[in-house]
Coordinates of C-alpha atoms in Angstrom, one line a residue:
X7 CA -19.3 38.9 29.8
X8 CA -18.2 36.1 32.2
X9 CA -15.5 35.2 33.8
X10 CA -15.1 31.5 33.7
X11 CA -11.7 31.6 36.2
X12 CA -13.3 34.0 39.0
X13 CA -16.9 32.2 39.1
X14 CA -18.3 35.9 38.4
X15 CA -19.9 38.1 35.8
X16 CA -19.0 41.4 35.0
X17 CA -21.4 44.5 33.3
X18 CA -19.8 47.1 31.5
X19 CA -21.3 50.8 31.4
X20 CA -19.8 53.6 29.2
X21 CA -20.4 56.0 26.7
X22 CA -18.4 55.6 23.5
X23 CA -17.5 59.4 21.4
X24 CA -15.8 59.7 18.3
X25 CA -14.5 63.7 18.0
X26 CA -12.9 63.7 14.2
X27 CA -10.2 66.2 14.9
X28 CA -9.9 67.6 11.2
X29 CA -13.4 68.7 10.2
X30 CA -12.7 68.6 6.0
X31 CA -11.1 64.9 6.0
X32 CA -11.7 61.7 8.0
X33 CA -8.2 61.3 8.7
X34 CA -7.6 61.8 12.4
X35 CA -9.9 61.1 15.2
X36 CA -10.2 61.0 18.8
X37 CA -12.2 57.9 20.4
X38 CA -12.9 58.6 24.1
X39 CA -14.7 55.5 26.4
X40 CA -15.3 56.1 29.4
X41 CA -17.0 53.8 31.4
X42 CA -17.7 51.7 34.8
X43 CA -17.3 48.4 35.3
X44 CA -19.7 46.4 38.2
X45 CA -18.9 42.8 39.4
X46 CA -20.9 39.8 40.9
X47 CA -19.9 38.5 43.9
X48 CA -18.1 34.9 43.7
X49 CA -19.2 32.6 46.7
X50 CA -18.2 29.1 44.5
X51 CA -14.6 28.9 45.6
X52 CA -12.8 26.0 47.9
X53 CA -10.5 28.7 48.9
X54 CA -12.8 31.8 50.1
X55 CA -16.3 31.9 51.5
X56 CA -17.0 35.1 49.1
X57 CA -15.0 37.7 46.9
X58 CA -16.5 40.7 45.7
X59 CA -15.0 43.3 44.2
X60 CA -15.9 47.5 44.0
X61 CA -16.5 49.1 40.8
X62 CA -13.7 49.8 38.3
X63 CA -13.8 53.2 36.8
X64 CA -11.7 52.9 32.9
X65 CA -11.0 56.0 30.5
X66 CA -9.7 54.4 27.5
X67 CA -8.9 56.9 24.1
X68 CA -7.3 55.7 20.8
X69 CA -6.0 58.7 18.9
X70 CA -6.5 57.5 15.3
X71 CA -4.5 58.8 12.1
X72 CA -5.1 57.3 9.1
X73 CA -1.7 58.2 6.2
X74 CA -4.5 56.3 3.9
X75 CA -7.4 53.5 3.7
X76 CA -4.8 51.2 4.7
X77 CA -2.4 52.5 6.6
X78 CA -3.2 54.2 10.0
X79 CA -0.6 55.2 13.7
X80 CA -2.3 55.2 17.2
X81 CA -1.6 56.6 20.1
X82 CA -3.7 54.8 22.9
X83 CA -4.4 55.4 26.4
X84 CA -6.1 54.0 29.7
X85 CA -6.5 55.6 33.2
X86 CA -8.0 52.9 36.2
X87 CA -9.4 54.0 39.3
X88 CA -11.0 51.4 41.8
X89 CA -12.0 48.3 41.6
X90 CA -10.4 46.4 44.9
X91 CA -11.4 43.4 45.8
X92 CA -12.1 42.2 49.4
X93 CA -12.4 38.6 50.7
X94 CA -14.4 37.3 53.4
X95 CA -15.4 40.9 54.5
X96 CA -11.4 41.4 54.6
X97 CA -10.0 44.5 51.8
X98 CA -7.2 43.1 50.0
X99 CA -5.6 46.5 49.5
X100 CA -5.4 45.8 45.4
X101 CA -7.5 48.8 44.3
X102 CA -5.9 50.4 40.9
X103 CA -5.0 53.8 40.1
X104 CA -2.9 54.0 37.1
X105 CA -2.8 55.2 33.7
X106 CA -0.9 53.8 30.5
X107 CA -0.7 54.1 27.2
X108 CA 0.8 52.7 23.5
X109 CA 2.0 53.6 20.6
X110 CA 0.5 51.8 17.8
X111 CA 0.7 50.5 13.9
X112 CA -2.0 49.1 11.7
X113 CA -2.6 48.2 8.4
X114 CA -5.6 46.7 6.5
X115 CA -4.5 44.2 3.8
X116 CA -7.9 43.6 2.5
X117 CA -11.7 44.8 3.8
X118 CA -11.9 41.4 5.5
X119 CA -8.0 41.4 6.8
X120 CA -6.6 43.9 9.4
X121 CA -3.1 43.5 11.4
X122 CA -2.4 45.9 14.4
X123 CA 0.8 45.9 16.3
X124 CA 0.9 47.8 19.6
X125 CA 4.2 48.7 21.6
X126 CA 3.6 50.3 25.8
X127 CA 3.4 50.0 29.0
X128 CA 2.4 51.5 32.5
X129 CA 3.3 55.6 32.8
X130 CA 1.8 56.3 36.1
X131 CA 0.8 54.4 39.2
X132 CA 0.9 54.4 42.7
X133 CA 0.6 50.8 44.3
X134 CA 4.4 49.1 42.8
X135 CA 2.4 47.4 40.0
X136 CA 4.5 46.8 36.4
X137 CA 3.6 46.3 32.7
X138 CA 4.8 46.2 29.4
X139 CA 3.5 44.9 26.7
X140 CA 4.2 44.1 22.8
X141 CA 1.0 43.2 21.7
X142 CA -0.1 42.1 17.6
X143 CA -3.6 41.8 16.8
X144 CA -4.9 40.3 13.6
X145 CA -8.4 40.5 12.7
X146 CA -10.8 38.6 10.0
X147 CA -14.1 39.9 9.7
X148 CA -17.0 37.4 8.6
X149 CA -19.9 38.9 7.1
X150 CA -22.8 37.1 6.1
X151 CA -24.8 38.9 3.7
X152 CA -27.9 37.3 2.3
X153 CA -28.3 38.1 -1.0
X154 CA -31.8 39.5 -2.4
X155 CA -33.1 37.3 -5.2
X156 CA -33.2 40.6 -7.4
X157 CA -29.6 40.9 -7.5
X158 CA -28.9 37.2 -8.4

């Protein structure tokens, strides 16, 4: 990924796990990601001679329940730890250490079609930072499937 405003690229690293909490039906899971993210320096800016920034250590987990194949409730979560930046060899004293989480709604209105609406905010931190969010996320899926001259 890059990050056209900051002049920088950053590489993820994580391990995805899906635990299916009920073992006879694929109703509720837990998803677990934990992962660490790395940064390039930026040295392109008018205003700095360089920014870098220390790693960023994310836990995110969604806990999934689906009432049906359309209709599923999350609970999400997401613990920070790290990544402060320092400019020009000064620490700018922004490192994060904070965890949040969200209550969530989805529903699928077609296999192509999904809408997900997301209520939450900050729970824990310990520099003064804020957030809140109302979030609504609607997804279309494009698959291209080319189809074998058999089936035609």
């Amino acid at each position: 990924m890059v990050n056209i405003g900051t002049n920088r690229a950053t590489f993820e690293l994580g391990t995805p796990m899906v635990i299916p909490l009920v073992k006879k039906a694929d109703k509720t899971n837990l998803e677990i990601f934990p992962s660490v993210r790395f940064f390039t320096k930026n040295d392109e800016s008018i205003a700095f001679d360089e920014k870098t920034q220390a790693p960023l250590f994310i836990v995110e987990s969604h806990l999934i329940h689906k009432f049906n194949k359309k209709l599923r409730a999350t609970f999400n979560s997401r613990y920070q730890l790290g990544g402060e930046t320092t400019t020009n060899n000064t620490k700018d004293g922004n490192s994060f250490n904070s965890f949040g989480g969200s209550l969530g709604i989805g529903y699928q209105f077609h296999p192509l079609i999904d809408l997900h609406v997301d209520y939450g905010g900050l729970l824990l931190e310990d520099n003064g930072i804020r957030s809140e969010m109302f979030r609504v996320t609607l997804n279309l899926t494009y698959i291209n499937v080319k189809k074998n001259a058999k089936n035609l």
